[in-house]
């Protein structure tokens, strides 16, 4: 494993964690008046994938898009402003938490319809291929997203055309409060790629080395014209499906279940490793943390100061 | 004597469901999350608690197939209730609803019935944004073979849902999220309200206001304000868009001569257009003023609270339109100038 | 000087496609069967012959995904033309069209354009039956973010399709199957017709007839018959339902005082309702008679020729309605009796 | 193989073949004014499956529904009347060729939307299971139908609930004029069942023994509560996608390709076998053929004599 890559991944993960915690902490102030689906606990996969991507590479996401946006390098100020419904937001306040977008870094947007953006990512890959480029496109979706028929249509099409797309399924075992086993006859989602000739793998999303290895292969496959990959990453969302809180009280899963994942937190483990190996010094760590902290504080401050959009803007951006 | 008590809209949904399932043991209920702790805003919880997983069960996120599965079971004589926490999810099943549920009886020359109720909830507020806030009653009403119901008060909600579940046809049952929290007097016993009859929620003589779903509350509030200014507005709770109760509307307009239609959906190409068109044809001679529509403007739903605030029609909008209609001195309009209204957003709605 | 020749509607589609693909090398075309020997009634054949499989390719039967894929490619700046041999297949992609194509630009605060044209063909006759004969322009017109085009003559077809392909927004382009065989003079060179401007196909002074798609031919035929009886009907070819050209319609009604809207879709809850509603509001004072609509009755499409024959509106229906409007002595209507029209099928349309 | 079963299958196949040929022969008279998708060449699979079903068992079909209807015991007179648009048709003239239905024998109808009726068959199976019955339900669809996402949603749901449904895919290699390889990344459709835990098999649809064996297993599985089966039957349509003619002139397949299937015609081979083994005598054969012939002639005659539906009937059967 190349050291700069691991440091890059670390920084991305840390950024996501810190921004998400800040969102959670500030949510009760009722200034972010939109539903939020936090990514805390699911930082590793997008951090790794984005570390292997350029801004020309494309990402499409779902309702749970914060990590994907941040990992891809999406602008933090614009994200926080968007959550605050401000005109300075990444979607000018039109989108909110479920529709984060930053075209300048290849974050192409997020759909609040489960699995709804998977074909858009495939279309992006088609465009890349038609243009003869070496870029790739990533479709993020959850275990629930794998239940929508459109996903299989996309697997078939992408394999048929050998498109440079990675189907990145973050399997956190639940759709809202419904366990995967109540919804799927075979819970190993990666088993469904074979029927379409899509190389597929189930990966422990908390095992950073495994994530890096599988992503490396998938990215190479895409860039070398060998077509799509389906990666199923086992992961865990630490907070409630929607909202800032822990959700043990709801009763669908135990605190112990989540705690076992937390014990293996890839951010914590990577940090410890990097410190131990000397790739990261305590001073670096502090500096990085402070930088992120400042960036977040600035973002929240600016968001609170930013103007609201005006009523006539409701009618902007409907047509080009 | 009928005993009633005050309950909220979500409780009315839950109660109608349980009572209809008691009345007909073949009825079953399915939907994403119907059996979880929150039970679709509480509306499915009591049914799950009472009937268990044999009759109330969770679904995979496969709206297209599961809708078809519900249709298939309904054709077998097992009435199915489906729930979507947001209407948008039903668009994935559009082909099943429009090409199959609505037409299976017709295409089979009447061999089958399709008793399925598809509940869907319309989001509003707290930044639901463009994909979690739409209502599609105008789409579904286009199709013969479907019935389309939008209740208002808890009383209407319970009675209409009870009827919908007993109806042998596919019914799209659209619940505005804000109605779940509205309270009202509701009989304990099961009862039916006819699908296809509008209700005169409050009488009046100067203006008819046909209101759909949540807008019934807005219209009633506007009526109170207008009354203080000496304007008497009749409020018709449409209850059902298909079948459309033309007679109740026309009788009212025959009396008042003025019509406002207020809808939770877009005005343009929406259900209010059909009502206006119908009255402008069949009630032409009753009309003393132009028909006015008060609904969503011609834009997707924005997320930001600042934009949401002006996006939705308010009581005051209704008051203004009503006063405008009353104050109208009926000057002959001129032919429009070359300036093209369609290019001005202000033209798109009453905002 | 512009050289024109007589070609059929399907050739106009083919020609606009080829010329738009020549004009912009990024445009591509995909659809089920576009590359086969029949090439979607011939409309895609010349493009395939000319540009080959890199730019014109077949699709799996996965309408939902392939529509989304077209949207995704369009967002990348590669304008996409999709074709559905029947409109019904597009319902499988309703979520992609309504929740994604129509809203992606809006939800991203204007970051992207979505230049996709979705062609779909409306079947009629020879027993197409309920699932192969519908047009959904009223559904799509409901949604801000979409444009909805229905050409009539070969001339309109070529110019409107050429414009649609160059438009940076999602356009639903609806072709009535019978128009493919209609012939007309069409310039050889590429040309655009503006999306959102209706065309006065023939002037008149007594009645305005707004006609959509194939009904333009019916309206023109009716106009000829009416002329012999001394009635002068203006025929407006709407061309585009969204954006709706209100001004052209209002100016005409300001002149004639009478309006018929004739559509290839259902009258009830259809596009004709919006036009009637708009005129009854903004053109209230122009109206000398009730607005009448001539479209499909409120029933799914039956298969049997005997039923098909009376299902579709004819020239004679238009003539009858027009004469009826002219003969109207404007008696004050009475409030309707208790008999409920909604229970009588005869109430559902002009049949 | 039990002899009565084979005779039963023979009779069903023969009926389908003869009815379809009569439809084709009479089509040019322009009295059947609706699009027809003939089943000639695809008789074996529905004949076998229906021979194992009772009238309580359910069948749902597609645009190409003639064989499914006839095999299931659908009334011939009503079918021919339906094609003629007569009030006496199985759907009172409302449906036509693509919507054959006969509730009395469990033929539940046909959808002209590819794959559109698959979930209805699954819903039927759900109802059967909920009612505690031992019946089963069959969803017929083509290779093209397997490309629609709803098919995978159905596989998952049926397997999750262990529903008594058979997914009967008739793979005739083409959707209209488009070869399967132009549309599917992996052409072995049966490979896609495994990812959902649905037992699946590709079967030579012209090998009658193989068809009988696979159907026997699938039917037993369904009746014994063990859940769904996916059977992919390789088969061939001999005529054009739509209409009565052979279609070699279209150019998408050769006469030789079809001729190779015709050489293996399961009806011809079965007949020869039955005659050879003495299960069928020449006299029986003649009698059976004559019976069918008479039935068909009567059906066409009655159809021509039957009344057209009246305009007001347009408004019947919209609502119950
Ligand atoms: C098409 C559709 N169906 C249902 C929903 C409601 N919904 C929102 S999130 C969610 C759960 C999604 O689960 P998963 O895909 O595993 O993603 P996760 O929330 O676990 O990240 C559901 C059912 C939706 N938004 N879209
Ligand atoms: C959803 C949908 N998409 C497209 C069509 C148009 N269409 C009708 S039949 C057909 C080919 C179907 O192929 P297959 O499923 O293999 O059945 P086959 O005709 O070979 O029996 C197509 C594309 C349709 N009817 N429905
Ligand atoms: Mg999940
Ligand atoms: Mg096929």
PDB file of N, CA, C and O in Angstrom, chain A residues 260-312:
ATOM      1  N   UNK A 260     -20.133  -3.428  17.774  1.00  0.00           N
ATOM      2  CA  UNK A 260     -19.139  -4.326  17.183  1.00  0.00           C
ATOM      3  C   UNK A 260     -18.510  -3.735  15.925  1.00  0.00           C
ATOM      4  O   UNK A 260     -17.330  -3.942  15.644  1.00  0.00           O
ATOM      5  N   UNK A 261     -19.313  -3.018  15.174  1.00  0.00           N
ATOM      6  CA  UNK A 261     -18.754  -2.311  14.018  1.00  0.00           C
ATOM      7  C   UNK A 261     -17.873  -1.156  14.500  1.00  0.00           C
ATOM      8  O   UNK A 261     -16.772  -0.942  13.992  1.00  0.00           O
ATOM      9  N   UNK A 262     -18.386  -0.417  15.465  1.00  0.00           N
ATOM     10  CA  UNK A 262     -17.623   0.745  15.946  1.00  0.00           C
ATOM     11  C   UNK A 262     -16.242   0.336  16.431  1.00  0.00           C
ATOM     12  O   UNK A 262     -15.261   1.065  16.229  1.00  0.00           O
ATOM     13  N   UNK A 263     -16.172  -0.828  17.054  1.00  0.00           N
ATOM     14  CA  UNK A 263     -14.888  -1.310  17.540  1.00  0.00           C
ATOM     15  C   UNK A 263     -13.883  -1.450  16.405  1.00  0.00           C
ATOM     16  O   UNK A 263     -12.679  -1.333  16.606  1.00  0.00           O
ATOM     17  N   UNK A 264     -14.420  -1.725  15.238  1.00  0.00           N
ATOM     18  CA  UNK A 264     -13.525  -1.931  14.094  1.00  0.00           C
ATOM     19  C   UNK A 264     -13.450  -0.684  13.210  1.00  0.00           C
ATOM     20  O   UNK A 264     -13.014  -0.757  12.060  1.00  0.00           O
ATOM     21  N   UNK A 265     -13.826   0.432  13.753  1.00  0.00           N
ATOM     22  CA  UNK A 265     -13.891   1.678  12.962  1.00  0.00           C
ATOM     23  C   UNK A 265     -12.639   1.869  12.102  1.00  0.00           C
ATOM     24  O   UNK A 265     -11.532   2.031  12.615  1.00  0.00           O
ATOM     25  N   UNK A 266     -12.767   1.879  10.807  1.00  0.00           N
ATOM     26  CA  UNK A 266     -11.590   1.961   9.933  1.00  0.00           C
ATOM     27  C   UNK A 266     -10.841   3.278  10.066  1.00  0.00           C
ATOM     28  O   UNK A 266      -9.622   3.313   9.866  1.00  0.00           O
ATOM     29  N   UNK A 267     -11.543   4.320  10.428  1.00  0.00           N
ATOM     30  CA  UNK A 267     -10.871   5.607  10.605  1.00  0.00           C
ATOM     31  C   UNK A 267      -9.944   5.540  11.811  1.00  0.00           C
ATOM     32  O   UNK A 267      -8.761   5.905  11.749  1.00  0.00           O
ATOM     33  N   UNK A 268     -10.488   5.027  12.891  1.00  0.00           N
ATOM     34  CA  UNK A 268      -9.707   4.890  14.124  1.00  0.00           C
ATOM     35  C   UNK A 268      -8.503   3.977  13.898  1.00  0.00           C
ATOM     36  O   UNK A 268      -7.365   4.299  14.279  1.00  0.00           O
ATOM     37  N   UNK A 269      -8.757   2.831  13.265  1.00  0.00           N
ATOM     38  CA  UNK A 269      -7.679   1.862  13.055  1.00  0.00           C
ATOM     39  C   UNK A 269      -6.602   2.410  12.126  1.00  0.00           C
ATOM     40  O   UNK A 269      -5.402   2.241  12.378  1.00  0.00           O
ATOM     41  N   UNK A 270      -7.035   3.089  11.075  1.00  0.00           N
ATOM     42  CA  UNK A 270      -6.054   3.645  10.132  1.00  0.00           C
ATOM     43  C   UNK A 270      -5.215   4.712  10.815  1.00  0.00           C
ATOM     44  O   UNK A 270      -3.986   4.741  10.675  1.00  0.00           O
ATOM     45  N   UNK A 271      -5.884   5.528  11.574  1.00  0.00           N
ATOM     46  CA  UNK A 271      -5.157   6.595  12.278  1.00  0.00           C
ATOM     47  C   UNK A 271      -4.088   5.994  13.183  1.00  0.00           C
ATOM     48  O   UNK A 271      -2.924   6.423  13.178  1.00  0.00           O
ATOM     49  N   UNK A 272      -4.500   4.983  13.911  1.00  0.00           N
ATOM     50  CA  UNK A 272      -3.535   4.330  14.821  1.00  0.00           C
ATOM     51  C   UNK A 272      -2.358   3.751  14.044  1.00  0.00           C
ATOM     52  O   UNK A 272      -1.194   3.919  14.412  1.00  0.00           O
ATOM     53  N   UNK A 273      -2.675   3.097  12.944  1.00  0.00           N
ATOM     54  CA  UNK A 273      -1.624   2.508  12.100  1.00  0.00           C
ATOM     55  C   UNK A 273      -0.667   3.554  11.583  1.00  0.00           C
ATOM     56  O   UNK A 273       0.557   3.379  11.612  1.00  0.00           O
ATOM     57  N   UNK A 274      -1.237   4.648  11.077  1.00  0.00           N
ATOM     58  CA  UNK A 274      -0.413   5.695  10.479  1.00  0.00           C
ATOM     59  C   UNK A 274       0.473   6.342  11.525  1.00  0.00           C
ATOM     60  O   UNK A 274       1.636   6.670  11.267  1.00  0.00           O
ATOM     61  N   UNK A 275      -0.082   6.517  12.704  1.00  0.00           N
ATOM     62  CA  UNK A 275       0.706   7.106  13.789  1.00  0.00           C
ATOM     63  C   UNK A 275       1.828   6.158  14.162  1.00  0.00           C
ATOM     64  O   UNK A 275       2.986   6.556  14.346  1.00  0.00           O
ATOM     65  N   UNK A 276       1.472   4.885  14.234  1.00  0.00           N
ATOM     66  CA  UNK A 276       2.452   3.884  14.640  1.00  0.00           C
ATOM     67  C   UNK A 276       3.584   3.789  13.629  1.00  0.00           C
ATOM     68  O   UNK A 276       4.770   3.772  13.987  1.00  0.00           O
ATOM     69  N   UNK A 277       3.234   3.786  12.378  1.00  0.00           N
ATOM     70  CA  UNK A 277       4.256   3.637  11.331  1.00  0.00           C
ATOM     71  C   UNK A 277       5.011   4.938  11.109  1.00  0.00           C
ATOM     72  O   UNK A 277       6.000   4.963  10.386  1.00  0.00           O
ATOM     73  N   UNK A 278       4.541   6.016  11.697  1.00  0.00           N
ATOM     74  CA  UNK A 278       5.200   7.293  11.512  1.00  0.00           C
ATOM     75  C   UNK A 278       4.791   8.018  10.249  1.00  0.00           C
ATOM     76  O   UNK A 278       5.258   9.113   9.957  1.00  0.00           O
ATOM     77  N   UNK A 279       3.898   7.396   9.480  1.00  0.00           N
ATOM     78  CA  UNK A 279       3.423   8.103   8.279  1.00  0.00           C
ATOM     79  C   UNK A 279       2.683   9.375   8.672  1.00  0.00           C
ATOM     80  O   UNK A 279       2.619  10.333   7.919  1.00  0.00           O
ATOM     81  N   UNK A 280       2.118   9.321   9.844  1.00  0.00           N
ATOM     82  CA  UNK A 280       1.422  10.495  10.377  1.00  0.00           C
ATOM     83  C   UNK A 280       2.026  10.806  11.741  1.00  0.00           C
ATOM     84  O   UNK A 280       2.134   9.920  12.587  1.00  0.00           O
ATOM     85  N   UNK A 281       2.437  12.045  11.917  1.00  0.00           N
ATOM     86  CA  UNK A 281       2.927  12.435  13.243  1.00  0.00           C
ATOM     87  C   UNK A 281       1.765  13.044  14.024  1.00  0.00           C
ATOM     88  O   UNK A 281       0.743  13.440  13.447  1.00  0.00           O
ATOM     89  N   UNK A 282       1.938  13.113  15.319  1.00  0.00           N
ATOM     90  CA  UNK A 282       0.902  13.731  16.150  1.00  0.00           C
ATOM     91  C   UNK A 282       0.651  15.170  15.719  1.00  0.00           C
ATOM     92  O   UNK A 282      -0.477  15.656  15.727  1.00  0.00           O
ATOM     93  N   UNK A 283       1.741  15.822  15.324  1.00  0.00           N
ATOM     94  CA  UNK A 283       1.608  17.218  14.896  1.00  0.00           C
ATOM     95  C   UNK A 283       0.788  17.311  13.621  1.00  0.00           C
ATOM     96  O   UNK A 283      -0.125  18.134  13.495  1.00  0.00           O
ATOM     97  N   UNK A 284       1.120  16.414  12.652  1.00  0.00           N
ATOM     98  CA  UNK A 284       0.333  16.375  11.413  1.00  0.00           C
ATOM     99  C   UNK A 284      -1.136  16.185  11.727  1.00  0.00           C
ATOM    100  O   UNK A 284      -2.027  16.819  11.144  1.00  0.00           O
ATOM    101  N   UNK A 285      -1.378  15.247  12.592  1.00  0.00           N
ATOM    102  CA  UNK A 285      -2.740  14.877  12.937  1.00  0.00           C
ATOM    103  C   UNK A 285      -3.492  16.099  13.453  1.00  0.00           C
ATOM    104  O   UNK A 285      -4.591  16.420  13.012  1.00  0.00           O
ATOM    105  N   UNK A 286      -2.838  16.754  14.417  1.00  0.00           N
ATOM    106  CA  UNK A 286      -3.459  17.923  15.019  1.00  0.00           C
ATOM    107  C   UNK A 286      -3.729  18.990  13.960  1.00  0.00           C
ATOM    108  O   UNK A 286      -4.808  19.594  13.916  1.00  0.00           O
ATOM    109  N   UNK A 287      -2.743  19.170  13.121  1.00  0.00           N
ATOM    110  CA  UNK A 287      -2.881  20.191  12.083  1.00  0.00           C
ATOM    111  C   UNK A 287      -4.044  19.865  11.140  1.00  0.00           C
ATOM    112  O   UNK A 287      -4.863  20.725  10.823  1.00  0.00           O
ATOM    113  N   UNK A 288      -4.075  18.604  10.720  1.00  0.00           N
ATOM    114  CA  UNK A 288      -5.168  18.176   9.839  1.00  0.00           C
ATOM    115  C   UNK A 288      -6.508  18.399  10.513  1.00  0.00           C
ATOM    116  O   UNK A 288      -7.450  18.959   9.920  1.00  0.00           O
ATOM    117  N   UNK A 289      -6.593  17.959  11.752  1.00  0.00           N
ATOM    118  CA  UNK A 289      -7.860  18.113  12.482  1.00  0.00           C
ATOM    119  C   UNK A 289      -8.262  19.576  12.600  1.00  0.00           C
ATOM    120  O   UNK A 289      -9.432  19.933  12.441  1.00  0.00           O
ATOM    121  N   UNK A 290      -7.260  20.401  12.865  1.00  0.00           N
ATOM    122  CA  UNK A 290      -7.558  21.824  13.022  1.00  0.00           C
ATOM    123  C   UNK A 290      -8.006  22.460  11.716  1.00  0.00           C
ATOM    124  O   UNK A 290      -8.921  23.284  11.691  1.00  0.00           O
ATOM    125  N   UNK A 291      -7.336  22.045  10.666  1.00  0.00           N
ATOM    126  CA  UNK A 291      -7.720  22.560   9.348  1.00  0.00           C
ATOM    127  C   UNK A 291      -9.174  22.236   9.050  1.00  0.00           C
ATOM    128  O   UNK A 291      -9.953  23.101   8.639  1.00  0.00           O
ATOM    129  N   UNK A 292      -9.501  20.974   9.275  1.00  0.00           N
ATOM    130  CA  UNK A 292     -10.874  20.536   8.995  1.00  0.00           C
ATOM    131  C   UNK A 292     -11.850  21.280   9.893  1.00  0.00           C
ATOM    132  O   UNK A 292     -12.906  21.759   9.453  1.00  0.00           O
ATOM    133  N   UNK A 293     -11.462  21.387  11.164  1.00  0.00           N
ATOM    134  CA  UNK A 293     -12.325  22.064  12.126  1.00  0.00           C
ATOM    135  C   UNK A 293     -12.599  23.506  11.683  1.00  0.00           C
ATOM    136  O   UNK A 293     -13.749  23.966  11.695  1.00  0.00           O
ATOM    137  N   UNK A 294     -11.539  24.183  11.297  1.00  0.00           N
ATOM    138  CA  UNK A 294     -11.687  25.565  10.853  1.00  0.00           C
ATOM    139  C   UNK A 294     -12.580  25.647   9.631  1.00  0.00           C
ATOM    140  O   UNK A 294     -13.457  26.511   9.516  1.00  0.00           O
ATOM    141  N   UNK A 295     -12.328  24.720   8.726  1.00  0.00           N
ATOM    142  CA  UNK A 295     -13.114  24.727   7.497  1.00  0.00           C
ATOM    143  C   UNK A 295     -14.608  24.551   7.823  1.00  0.00           C
ATOM    144  O   UNK A 295     -15.469  25.222   7.260  1.00  0.00           O
ATOM    145  N   UNK A 296     -14.870  23.651   8.738  1.00  0.00           N
ATOM    146  CA  UNK A 296     -16.271  23.397   9.113  1.00  0.00           C
ATOM    147  C   UNK A 296     -16.877  24.615   9.803  1.00  0.00           C
ATOM    148  O   UNK A 296     -17.999  25.047   9.498  1.00  0.00           O
ATOM    149  N   UNK A 297     -16.118  25.175  10.730  1.00  0.00           N
ATOM    150  CA  UNK A 297     -16.638  26.346  11.448  1.00  0.00           C
ATOM    151  C   UNK A 297     -16.922  27.491  10.485  1.00  0.00           C
ATOM    152  O   UNK A 297     -17.951  28.153  10.572  1.00  0.00           O
ATOM    153  N   UNK A 298     -15.985  27.680   9.578  1.00  0.00           N
ATOM    154  CA  UNK A 298     -16.190  28.722   8.569  1.00  0.00           C
ATOM    155  C   UNK A 298     -17.449  28.434   7.757  1.00  0.00           C
ATOM    156  O   UNK A 298     -18.255  29.333   7.486  1.00  0.00           O
ATOM    157  N   UNK A 299     -17.574  27.183   7.384  1.00  0.00           N
ATOM    158  CA  UNK A 299     -18.729  26.797   6.555  1.00  0.00           C
ATOM    159  C   UNK A 299     -20.031  27.099   7.292  1.00  0.00           C
ATOM    160  O   UNK A 299     -20.966  27.670   6.717  1.00  0.00           O
ATOM    161  N   UNK A 300     -20.101  26.709   8.537  1.00  0.00           N
ATOM    162  CA  UNK A 300     -21.333  26.963   9.300  1.00  0.00           C
ATOM    163  C   UNK A 300     -21.558  28.460   9.483  1.00  0.00           C
ATOM    164  O   UNK A 300     -22.679  28.951   9.367  1.00  0.00           O
ATOM    165  N   UNK A 301     -20.475  29.160   9.757  1.00  0.00           N
ATOM    166  CA  UNK A 301     -20.608  30.599   9.954  1.00  0.00           C
ATOM    167  C   UNK A 301     -21.122  31.259   8.675  1.00  0.00           C
ATOM    168  O   UNK A 301     -22.086  32.016   8.689  1.00  0.00           O
ATOM    169  N   UNK A 302     -20.456  30.941   7.579  1.00  0.00           N
ATOM    170  CA  UNK A 302     -20.841  31.561   6.311  1.00  0.00           C
ATOM    171  C   UNK A 302     -22.278  31.182   5.944  1.00  0.00           C
ATOM    172  O   UNK A 302     -23.030  32.010   5.418  1.00  0.00           O
ATOM    173  N   UNK A 303     -22.604  29.915   6.188  1.00  0.00           N
ATOM    174  CA  UNK A 303     -23.964  29.469   5.845  1.00  0.00           C
ATOM    175  C   UNK A 303     -24.985  30.313   6.595  1.00  0.00           C
ATOM    176  O   UNK A 303     -26.001  30.745   6.040  1.00  0.00           O
ATOM    177  N   UNK A 304     -24.691  30.556   7.869  1.00  0.00           N
ATOM    178  CA  UNK A 304     -25.662  31.326   8.665  1.00  0.00           C
ATOM    179  C   UNK A 304     -25.751  32.765   8.176  1.00  0.00           C
ATOM    180  O   UNK A 304     -26.796  33.398   8.291  1.00  0.00           O
ATOM    181  N   UNK A 305     -24.647  33.267   7.613  1.00  0.00           N
ATOM    182  CA  UNK A 305     -24.624  34.651   7.136  1.00  0.00           C
ATOM    183  C   UNK A 305     -25.167  34.804   5.719  1.00  0.00           C
ATOM    184  O   UNK A 305     -25.466  35.908   5.289  1.00  0.00           O
ATOM    185  N   UNK A 306     -25.239  33.690   5.030  1.00  0.00           N
ATOM    186  CA  UNK A 306     -25.570  33.771   3.593  1.00  0.00           C
ATOM    187  C   UNK A 306     -27.031  34.128   3.380  1.00  0.00           C
ATOM    188  O   UNK A 306     -27.873  33.855   4.229  1.00  0.00           O
ATOM    189  N   UNK A 307     -27.306  34.698   2.220  1.00  0.00           N
ATOM    190  CA  UNK A 307     -28.689  35.093   1.933  1.00  0.00           C
ATOM    191  C   UNK A 307     -29.573  33.884   1.587  1.00  0.00           C
ATOM    192  O   UNK A 307     -29.099  32.893   1.062  1.00  0.00           O
ATOM    193  N   UNK A 308     -30.823  34.022   1.928  1.00  0.00           N
ATOM    194  CA  UNK A 308     -31.824  33.064   1.470  1.00  0.00           C
ATOM    195  C   UNK A 308     -32.058  33.315  -0.024  1.00  0.00           C
ATOM    196  O   UNK A 308     -31.922  34.447  -0.487  1.00  0.00           O
ATOM    197  N   UNK A 309     -32.476  32.288  -0.730  1.00  0.00           N
ATOM    198  CA  UNK A 309     -32.896  32.552  -2.117  1.00  0.00           C
ATOM    199  C   UNK A 309     -34.197  33.354  -2.125  1.00  0.00           C
ATOM    200  O   UNK A 309     -34.978  33.288  -1.178  1.00  0.00           O
ATOM    201  N   UNK A 310     -34.404  34.137  -3.176  1.00  0.00           N
ATOM    202  CA  UNK A 310     -35.618  34.928  -3.316  1.00  0.00           C
ATOM    203  C   UNK A 310     -36.690  34.144  -4.068  1.00  0.00           C
ATOM    204  O   UNK A 310     -36.375  33.321  -4.932  1.00  0.00           O
ATOM    205  N   UNK A 311     -37.922  34.442  -3.794  1.00  0.00           N
ATOM    206  CA  UNK A 311     -39.040  33.737  -4.424  1.00  0.00           C
ATOM    207  C   UNK A 311     -38.906  33.587  -5.939  1.00  0.00           C
ATOM    208  O   UNK A 311     -39.124  32.498  -6.464  1.00  0.00           O
ATOM    209  N   UNK A 312     -38.537  34.637  -6.663  1.00  0.00           N
ATOM    210  CA  UNK A 312     -38.476  34.449  -8.129  1.00  0.00           C
ATOM    211  C   UNK A 312     -37.492  33.372  -8.552  1.00  0.00           C
ATOM    212  O   UNK A 312     -37.625  32.791  -9.619  1.00  0.00           O
TER     213      UNK A 312
END
